[in-house]
PDB file of C-alpha atoms in Angstrom:
ATOM      1  CA  MET A   1     151.855 -23.556 181.048  1.00 91.00           C
ATOM      2  CA  LYS A   2     150.472 -24.746 184.341  1.00 94.00           C
ATOM      3  CA  MET A   3     146.854 -24.900 185.433  1.00 97.00           C
ATOM      4  CA  THR A   4     144.819 -25.178 188.586  1.00 97.00           C
ATOM      5  CA  SER A   5     141.074 -25.022 189.150  1.00 97.00           C
ATOM      6  CA  ILE A   6     138.568 -24.208 191.852  1.00 97.00           C
ATOM      7  CA  GLN A   7     134.836 -24.766 192.117  1.00 97.00           C
ATOM      8  CA  LEU A   8     132.796 -21.717 193.030  1.00 97.00           C
ATOM      9  CA  GLY A   9     129.391 -21.038 194.508  1.00 94.00           C
ATOM     10  CA  LEU A  10     126.149 -22.978 194.767  1.00 92.00           C
ATOM     11  CA  TYR A  11     126.429 -24.242 191.182  1.00 94.00           C
ATOM     12  CA  GLN A  12     130.070 -25.357 191.644  1.00 97.00           C
ATOM     13  CA  THR A  13     131.223 -23.463 188.570  1.00 98.00           C
ATOM     14  CA  ASN A  14     134.679 -24.507 187.436  1.00 98.00           C
ATOM     15  CA  CYS A  15     137.137 -21.618 187.327  1.00 98.00           C
ATOM     16  CA  TYR A  16     140.436 -22.503 185.650  1.00 98.00           C
ATOM     17  CA  ILE A  17     143.604 -20.503 186.305  1.00 98.00           C
ATOM     18  CA  LEU A  18     146.380 -20.882 183.735  1.00 98.00           C
ATOM     19  CA  TYR A  19     149.803 -19.347 184.192  1.00 98.00           C
ATOM     20  CA  ASP A  20     153.238 -19.132 182.657  1.00 96.00           C
ATOM     21  CA  GLU A  21     155.830 -20.249 185.200  1.00 94.00           C
ATOM     22  CA  THR A  22     158.585 -18.211 183.564  1.00 95.00           C
ATOM     23  CA  THR A  23     156.831 -14.831 183.550  1.00 97.00           C
ATOM     24  CA  GLY A  24     154.323 -15.330 186.354  1.00 96.00           C
ATOM     25  CA  ASN A  25     151.494 -14.017 184.170  1.00 98.00           C
ATOM     26  CA  ALA A  26     148.081 -15.685 184.358  1.00 98.00           C
ATOM     27  CA  VAL A  27     144.634 -15.822 182.822  1.00 98.00           C
ATOM     28  CA  LEU A  28     141.483 -17.370 184.224  1.00 98.00           C
ATOM     29  CA  THR A  29     138.096 -18.516 183.004  1.00 98.00           C
ATOM     30  CA  ASP A  30     134.563 -18.028 184.327  1.00 98.00           C
ATOM     31  CA  PRO A  31     134.885 -16.479 187.802  1.00 98.00           C
ATOM     32  CA  GLY A  32     131.265 -16.962 188.809  1.00 97.00           C
ATOM     33  CA  TYR A  33     131.431 -16.291 192.532  1.00 96.00           C
ATOM     34  CA  GLU A  34     133.768 -15.679 195.506  1.00 97.00           C
ATOM     35  CA  PRO A  35     136.154 -13.044 194.148  1.00 97.00           C
ATOM     36  CA  GLU A  36     138.153 -12.890 197.377  1.00 97.00           C
ATOM     37  CA  ARG A  37     138.796 -16.610 197.192  1.00 97.00           C
ATOM     38  CA  ILE A  38     140.017 -16.263 193.612  1.00 98.00           C
ATOM     39  CA  LEU A  39     142.233 -13.294 194.448  1.00 98.00           C
ATOM     40  CA  ALA A  40     143.684 -15.157 197.430  1.00 98.00           C
ATOM     41  CA  LEU A  41     144.576 -18.090 195.192  1.00 97.00           C
ATOM     42  CA  LEU A  42     146.266 -15.766 192.699  1.00 98.00           C
ATOM     43  CA  ARG A  43     148.346 -14.362 195.556  1.00 97.00           C
ATOM     44  CA  ARG A  44     149.288 -17.850 196.752  1.00 97.00           C
ATOM     45  CA  LEU A  45     150.358 -18.788 193.246  1.00 97.00           C
ATOM     46  CA  ASP A  46     152.319 -15.509 193.080  1.00 97.00           C
ATOM     47  CA  VAL A  47     150.987 -14.674 189.605  1.00 98.00           C
ATOM     48  CA  LYS A  48     149.773 -11.498 187.917  1.00 98.00           C
ATOM     49  CA  LEU A  49     146.382 -11.750 186.247  1.00 98.00           C
ATOM     50  CA  GLN A  50     146.369 -10.504 182.660  1.00 98.00           C
ATOM     51  CA  ALA A  51     142.864 -11.441 181.550  1.00 98.00           C
ATOM     52  CA  VAL A  52     139.569 -13.088 182.375  1.00 98.00           C
ATOM     53  CA  LEU A  53     138.280 -15.223 179.495  1.00 98.00           C
ATOM     54  CA  LEU A  54     134.544 -15.914 179.695  1.00 98.00           C
ATOM     55  CA  THR A  55     133.037 -18.909 177.936  1.00 98.00           C
ATOM     56  CA  HIS A  56     129.624 -17.249 178.230  1.00 98.00           C
ATOM     57  CA  GLY A  57     127.782 -14.571 180.162  1.00 98.00           C
ATOM     58  CA  HIS A  58     125.475 -16.441 182.552  1.00 98.00           C
ATOM     59  CA  PHE A  59     125.517 -15.097 186.091  1.00 97.00           C
ATOM     60  CA  ASP A  60     127.053 -18.255 187.564  1.00 97.00           C
ATOM     61  CA  HIS A  61     130.090 -17.756 185.313  1.00 98.00           C
ATOM     62  CA  VAL A  62     130.553 -13.979 185.535  1.00 98.00           C
ATOM     63  CA  GLY A  63     129.433 -12.857 188.981  1.00 97.00           C
ATOM     64  CA  ALA A  64     132.937 -12.116 190.268  1.00 98.00           C
ATOM     65  CA  THR A  65     134.213 -10.294 187.163  1.00 98.00           C
ATOM     66  CA  GLY A  66     133.654  -6.774 188.504  1.00 97.00           C
ATOM     67  CA  PRO A  67     135.667  -7.143 191.723  1.00 98.00           C
ATOM     68  CA  ILE A  68     138.442  -9.061 189.956  1.00 98.00           C
ATOM     69  CA  VAL A  69     138.829  -6.513 187.150  1.00 98.00           C
ATOM     70  CA  LYS A  70     138.829  -3.701 189.728  1.00 98.00           C
ATOM     71  CA  ALA A  71     141.393  -5.400 191.977  1.00 98.00           C
ATOM     72  CA  THR A  72     143.823  -6.474 189.250  1.00 98.00           C
ATOM     73  CA  GLY A  73     143.290  -4.090 186.333  1.00 97.00           C
ATOM     74  CA  CYS A  74     143.072  -7.075 183.993  1.00 98.00           C
ATOM     75  CA  ARG A  75     141.116  -7.291 180.739  1.00 98.00           C
ATOM     76  CA  CYS A  76     137.872  -9.263 180.604  1.00 98.00           C
ATOM     77  CA  TYR A  77     136.683 -10.842 177.346  1.00 98.00           C
ATOM     78  CA  VAL A  78     133.218 -12.069 176.346  1.00 98.00           C
ATOM     79  CA  HIS A  79     131.347 -12.573 173.083  1.00 98.00           C
ATOM     80  CA  GLN A  80     129.194  -9.542 172.318  1.00 97.00           C
ATOM     81  CA  ALA A  81     126.111 -11.688 171.657  1.00 98.00           C
ATOM     82  CA  GLU A  82     125.881 -12.341 175.385  1.00 98.00           C
ATOM     83  CA  LEU A  83     124.658  -8.766 175.860  1.00 97.00           C
ATOM     84  CA  SER A  84     121.465  -9.731 174.026  1.00 96.00           C
ATOM     85  CA  MET A  85     120.358 -11.887 176.955  1.00 97.00           C
ATOM     86  CA  PRO A  86     118.057 -10.450 179.661  1.00 96.00           C
ATOM     87  CA  GLU A  87     120.047  -8.613 182.293  1.00 95.00           C
ATOM     88  CA  TYR A  88     119.104 -11.045 185.054  1.00 96.00           C
ATOM     89  CA  MET A  89     120.744 -13.865 183.093  1.00 96.00           C
ATOM     90  CA  ARG A  90     124.081 -11.996 182.982  1.00 96.00           C
ATOM     91  CA  ALA A  91     123.914 -10.361 186.417  1.00 96.00           C
ATOM     92  CA  GLY A  92     127.342  -9.222 187.577  1.00 96.00           C
ATOM     93  CA  LEU A  93     128.939  -9.221 184.141  1.00 97.00           C
ATOM     94  CA  THR A  94     131.779  -6.746 183.710  1.00 96.00           C
ATOM     95  CA  CYS A  95     133.735  -6.857 180.454  1.00 97.00           C
ATOM     96  CA  THR A  96     136.361  -4.664 178.815  1.00 98.00           C
ATOM     97  CA  ASP A  97     136.711  -6.408 175.439  1.00 98.00           C
ATOM     98  CA  PHE A  98     134.769  -8.547 172.990  1.00 98.00           C
ATOM     99  CA  TYR A  99     136.079 -11.538 171.121  1.00 96.00           C
ATOM    100  CA  SER A 100     134.478 -13.419 168.252  1.00 94.00           C
ATOM    101  CA  GLU A 101     134.895 -16.404 165.971  1.00 94.00           C
ATOM    102  CA  SER A 102     138.561 -17.100 165.212  1.00 86.00           C
ATOM    103  CA  SER A 103     139.881 -14.448 167.615  1.00 94.00           C
ATOM    104  CA  ARG A 104     143.357 -15.359 168.798  1.00 97.00           C
ATOM    105  CA  LEU A 105     144.747 -14.192 172.124  1.00 98.00           C
ATOM    106  CA  GLU A 106     148.327 -14.615 173.289  1.00 97.00           C
ATOM    107  CA  PHE A 107     149.562 -14.302 176.846  1.00 96.00           C
ATOM    108  CA  ASP A 108     153.207 -15.382 176.933  1.00 95.00           C
ATOM    109  CA  SER A 109     153.205 -19.149 176.288  1.00 94.00           C
ATOM    110  CA  MET A 110     149.404 -19.352 176.451  1.00 97.00           C
ATOM    111  CA  HIS A 111     147.818 -19.065 173.008  1.00 97.00           C
ATOM    112  CA  PHE A 112     144.023 -19.220 172.724  1.00 98.00           C
ATOM    113  CA  GLN A 113     141.816 -19.709 169.693  1.00 97.00           C
ATOM    114  CA  VAL A 114     138.167 -18.704 170.106  1.00 98.00           C
ATOM    115  CA  LEU A 115     135.384 -20.780 168.531  1.00 98.00           C
ATOM    116  CA  HIS A 116     131.854 -19.387 168.607  1.00 98.00           C
ATOM    117  CA  THR A 117     129.760 -22.326 169.836  1.00 98.00           C
ATOM    118  CA  PRO A 118     126.246 -20.973 170.524  1.00 98.00           C
ATOM    119  CA  GLY A 119     123.299 -22.951 171.808  1.00 98.00           C
ATOM    120  CA  HIS A 120     123.561 -22.840 175.577  1.00 98.00           C
ATOM    121  CA  SER A 121     123.605 -19.066 175.111  1.00 98.00           C
ATOM    122  CA  PRO A 122     123.894 -16.875 172.006  1.00 98.00           C
ATOM    123  CA  GLY A 123     127.528 -15.962 172.608  1.00 98.00           C
ATOM    124  CA  SER A 124     128.910 -19.162 174.103  1.00 98.00           C
ATOM    125  CA  VAL A 125     132.484 -19.816 173.020  1.00 98.00           C
ATOM    126  CA  THR A 126     134.956 -22.650 173.280  1.00 98.00           C
ATOM    127  CA  LEU A 127     138.567 -21.733 173.995  1.00 98.00           C
ATOM    128  CA  LEU A 128     141.304 -23.909 172.517  1.00 98.00           C
ATOM    129  CA  CYS A 129     144.798 -23.747 173.992  1.00 97.00           C
ATOM    130  CA  GLY A 130     147.116 -26.372 172.554  1.00 96.00           C
ATOM    131  CA  ASP A 131     145.434 -29.720 173.195  1.00 97.00           C
ATOM    132  CA  VAL A 132     143.184 -28.264 175.900  1.00 98.00           C
ATOM    133  CA  MET A 133     139.580 -27.166 175.440  1.00 98.00           C
ATOM    134  CA  PHE A 134     137.558 -24.911 177.747  1.00 98.00           C
ATOM    135  CA  CYS A 135     133.987 -25.382 176.577  1.00 98.00           C
ATOM    136  CA  GLY A 136     131.906 -23.720 179.294  1.00 98.00           C
ATOM    137  CA  ASP A 137     128.418 -25.219 179.357  1.00 98.00           C
ATOM    138  CA  THR A 138     128.375 -26.464 175.769  1.00 98.00           C
ATOM    139  CA  LEU A 139     129.861 -29.915 176.375  1.00 98.00           C
ATOM    140  CA  PHE A 140     129.964 -31.860 179.633  1.00 98.00           C
ATOM    141  CA  ARG A 141     131.235 -35.290 180.523  1.00 98.00           C
ATOM    142  CA  GLY A 142     128.405 -37.482 179.252  1.00 97.00           C
ATOM    143  CA  SER A 143     126.063 -34.579 178.597  1.00 98.00           C
ATOM    144  CA  CYS A 144     125.636 -31.096 177.151  1.00 98.00           C
ATOM    145  CA  GLY A 145     124.335 -27.715 178.274  1.00 97.00           C
ATOM    146  CA  ARG A 146     120.674 -26.869 178.684  1.00 97.00           C
ATOM    147  CA  THR A 147     118.982 -24.792 176.009  1.00 97.00           C
ATOM    148  CA  ASP A 148     115.691 -23.822 177.670  1.00 96.00           C
ATOM    149  CA  SER A 149     116.920 -20.504 179.117  1.00 95.00           C
ATOM    150  CA  PRO A 150     116.475 -17.187 177.245  1.00 95.00           C
ATOM    151  CA  GLY A 151     118.884 -17.143 174.318  1.00 96.00           C
ATOM    152  CA  GLY A 152     119.276 -20.912 174.250  1.00 97.00           C
ATOM    153  CA  SER A 153     118.766 -22.985 171.100  1.00 98.00           C
ATOM    154  CA  TRP A 154     118.715 -26.755 170.707  1.00 97.00           C
ATOM    155  CA  THR A 155     119.428 -26.448 166.980  1.00 97.00           C
ATOM    156  CA  GLN A 156     122.451 -24.261 167.639  1.00 98.00           C
ATOM    157  CA  ILE A 157     123.919 -26.417 170.398  1.00 98.00           C
ATOM    158  CA  CYS A 158     123.637 -29.494 168.175  1.00 98.00           C
ATOM    159  CA  ALA A 159     125.590 -27.650 165.473  1.00 98.00           C
ATOM    160  CA  SER A 160     128.169 -26.566 168.050  1.00 98.00           C
ATOM    161  CA  LEU A 161     128.530 -30.090 169.430  1.00 98.00           C
ATOM    162  CA  ARG A 162     128.979 -31.429 165.909  1.00 98.00           C
ATOM    163  CA  ARG A 163     131.661 -28.834 165.276  1.00 97.00           C
ATOM    164  CA  LEU A 164     133.559 -29.807 168.424  1.00 98.00           C
ATOM    165  CA  GLY A 165     133.210 -33.496 167.654  1.00 97.00           C
ATOM    166  CA  GLN A 166     134.666 -32.979 164.193  1.00 97.00           C
ATOM    167  CA  LEU A 167     137.823 -31.252 165.408  1.00 97.00           C
ATOM    168  CA  LYS A 168     140.935 -33.144 164.383  1.00 96.00           C
ATOM    169  CA  GLY A 169     142.783 -35.081 167.025  1.00 96.00           C
ATOM    170  CA  ASP A 170     142.011 -35.280 170.699  1.00 97.00           C
ATOM    171  CA  TYR A 171     141.602 -32.627 173.385  1.00 98.00           C
ATOM    172  CA  GLN A 172     141.485 -32.532 177.133  1.00 98.00           C
ATOM    173  CA  VAL A 173     138.016 -31.134 177.837  1.00 98.00           C
ATOM    174  CA  PHE A 174     137.506 -28.822 180.800  1.00 98.00           C
ATOM    175  CA  PRO A 175     133.803 -27.960 181.161  1.00 98.00           C
ATOM    176  CA  GLY A 176     132.062 -25.248 183.132  1.00 98.00           C
ATOM    177  CA  HIS A 177     130.704 -27.745 185.665  1.00 98.00           C
ATOM    178  CA  GLY A 178     131.593 -31.277 186.636  1.00 97.00           C
ATOM    179  CA  GLU A 179     134.540 -33.482 185.821  1.00 97.00           C
ATOM    180  CA  ALA A 180     137.109 -33.081 183.095  1.00 98.00           C
ATOM    181  CA  THR A 181     137.070 -35.530 180.218  1.00 98.00           C
ATOM    182  CA  THR A 182     138.572 -35.990 176.766  1.00 98.00           C
ATOM    183  CA  LEU A 183     137.045 -35.361 173.378  1.00 98.00           C
ATOM    184  CA  SER A 184     137.787 -38.942 172.294  1.00 97.00           C
ATOM    185  CA  ARG A 185     135.881 -40.269 175.312  1.00 97.00           C
ATOM    186  CA  GLU A 186     132.902 -38.053 174.516  1.00 98.00           C
ATOM    187  CA  ARG A 187     132.919 -39.051 170.848  1.00 97.00           C
ATOM    188  CA  LEU A 188     132.509 -42.652 171.991  1.00 96.00           C
ATOM    189  CA  GLY A 189     130.139 -42.352 174.951  1.00 96.00           C
ATOM    190  CA  ASN A 190     128.290 -39.023 174.956  1.00 97.00           C
ATOM    191  CA  VAL A 191     124.880 -39.653 173.386  1.00 97.00           C
ATOM    192  CA  PHE A 192     124.288 -35.938 172.742  1.00 97.00           C
ATOM    193  CA  LEU A 193     127.590 -35.524 170.924  1.00 97.00           C
ATOM    194  CA  ARG A 194     127.120 -38.771 169.001  1.00 96.00           C
ATOM    195  CA  GLU A 195     123.646 -37.777 167.829  1.00 96.00           C
ATOM    196  CA  ALA A 196     124.797 -34.277 166.891  1.00 96.00           C
ATOM    197  CA  MET A 197     127.599 -35.737 164.763  1.00 94.00           C
ATOM    198  CA  LYS A 198     125.024 -37.700 162.732  1.00 90.00           C
ATOM    199  CA  LEU A 199     123.185 -34.530 161.662  1.00 75.00           C
TER     200      LEU A 199
END
């Protein structure tokens, strides 16, 4: 599996593109903006998009889903709880499928396990793929996601952070915004994660 990323829109949302070099099939996460830029990158990589995997349904993570699904015919997955948010919070969301806790998705050599990690939003998920974690806006380098938007919950995000912190081993952590990190680094230096793990 190979991966590349681009930052999209005013909020610099991280969109990660993962692909199998043997088959040329790809998946991507959180296409918040600039669908033409994403589609152009897929063409440059010479890959065929199989699915969009959304970590949550906020507009800055889903705004380009409609044009991408239309252009490629791919599937688009989100947790159904995201539909409980006000429409303005999920503006632009197009989905074809729902996933939930412990869903497993396989795309050639790319195998994803879905963890329901609410708090930033009711249907936030973390996607595990080998030793890689795509955590959306639940966990950031040195911080965590906000919980003061409709559907957010401080109690829930603390439980989700504790769950991530208690995973066995180490993971490369790719968040929805900002720099990548590792779970071991965050266990040591992220005050939000450290406090959540004490609960």
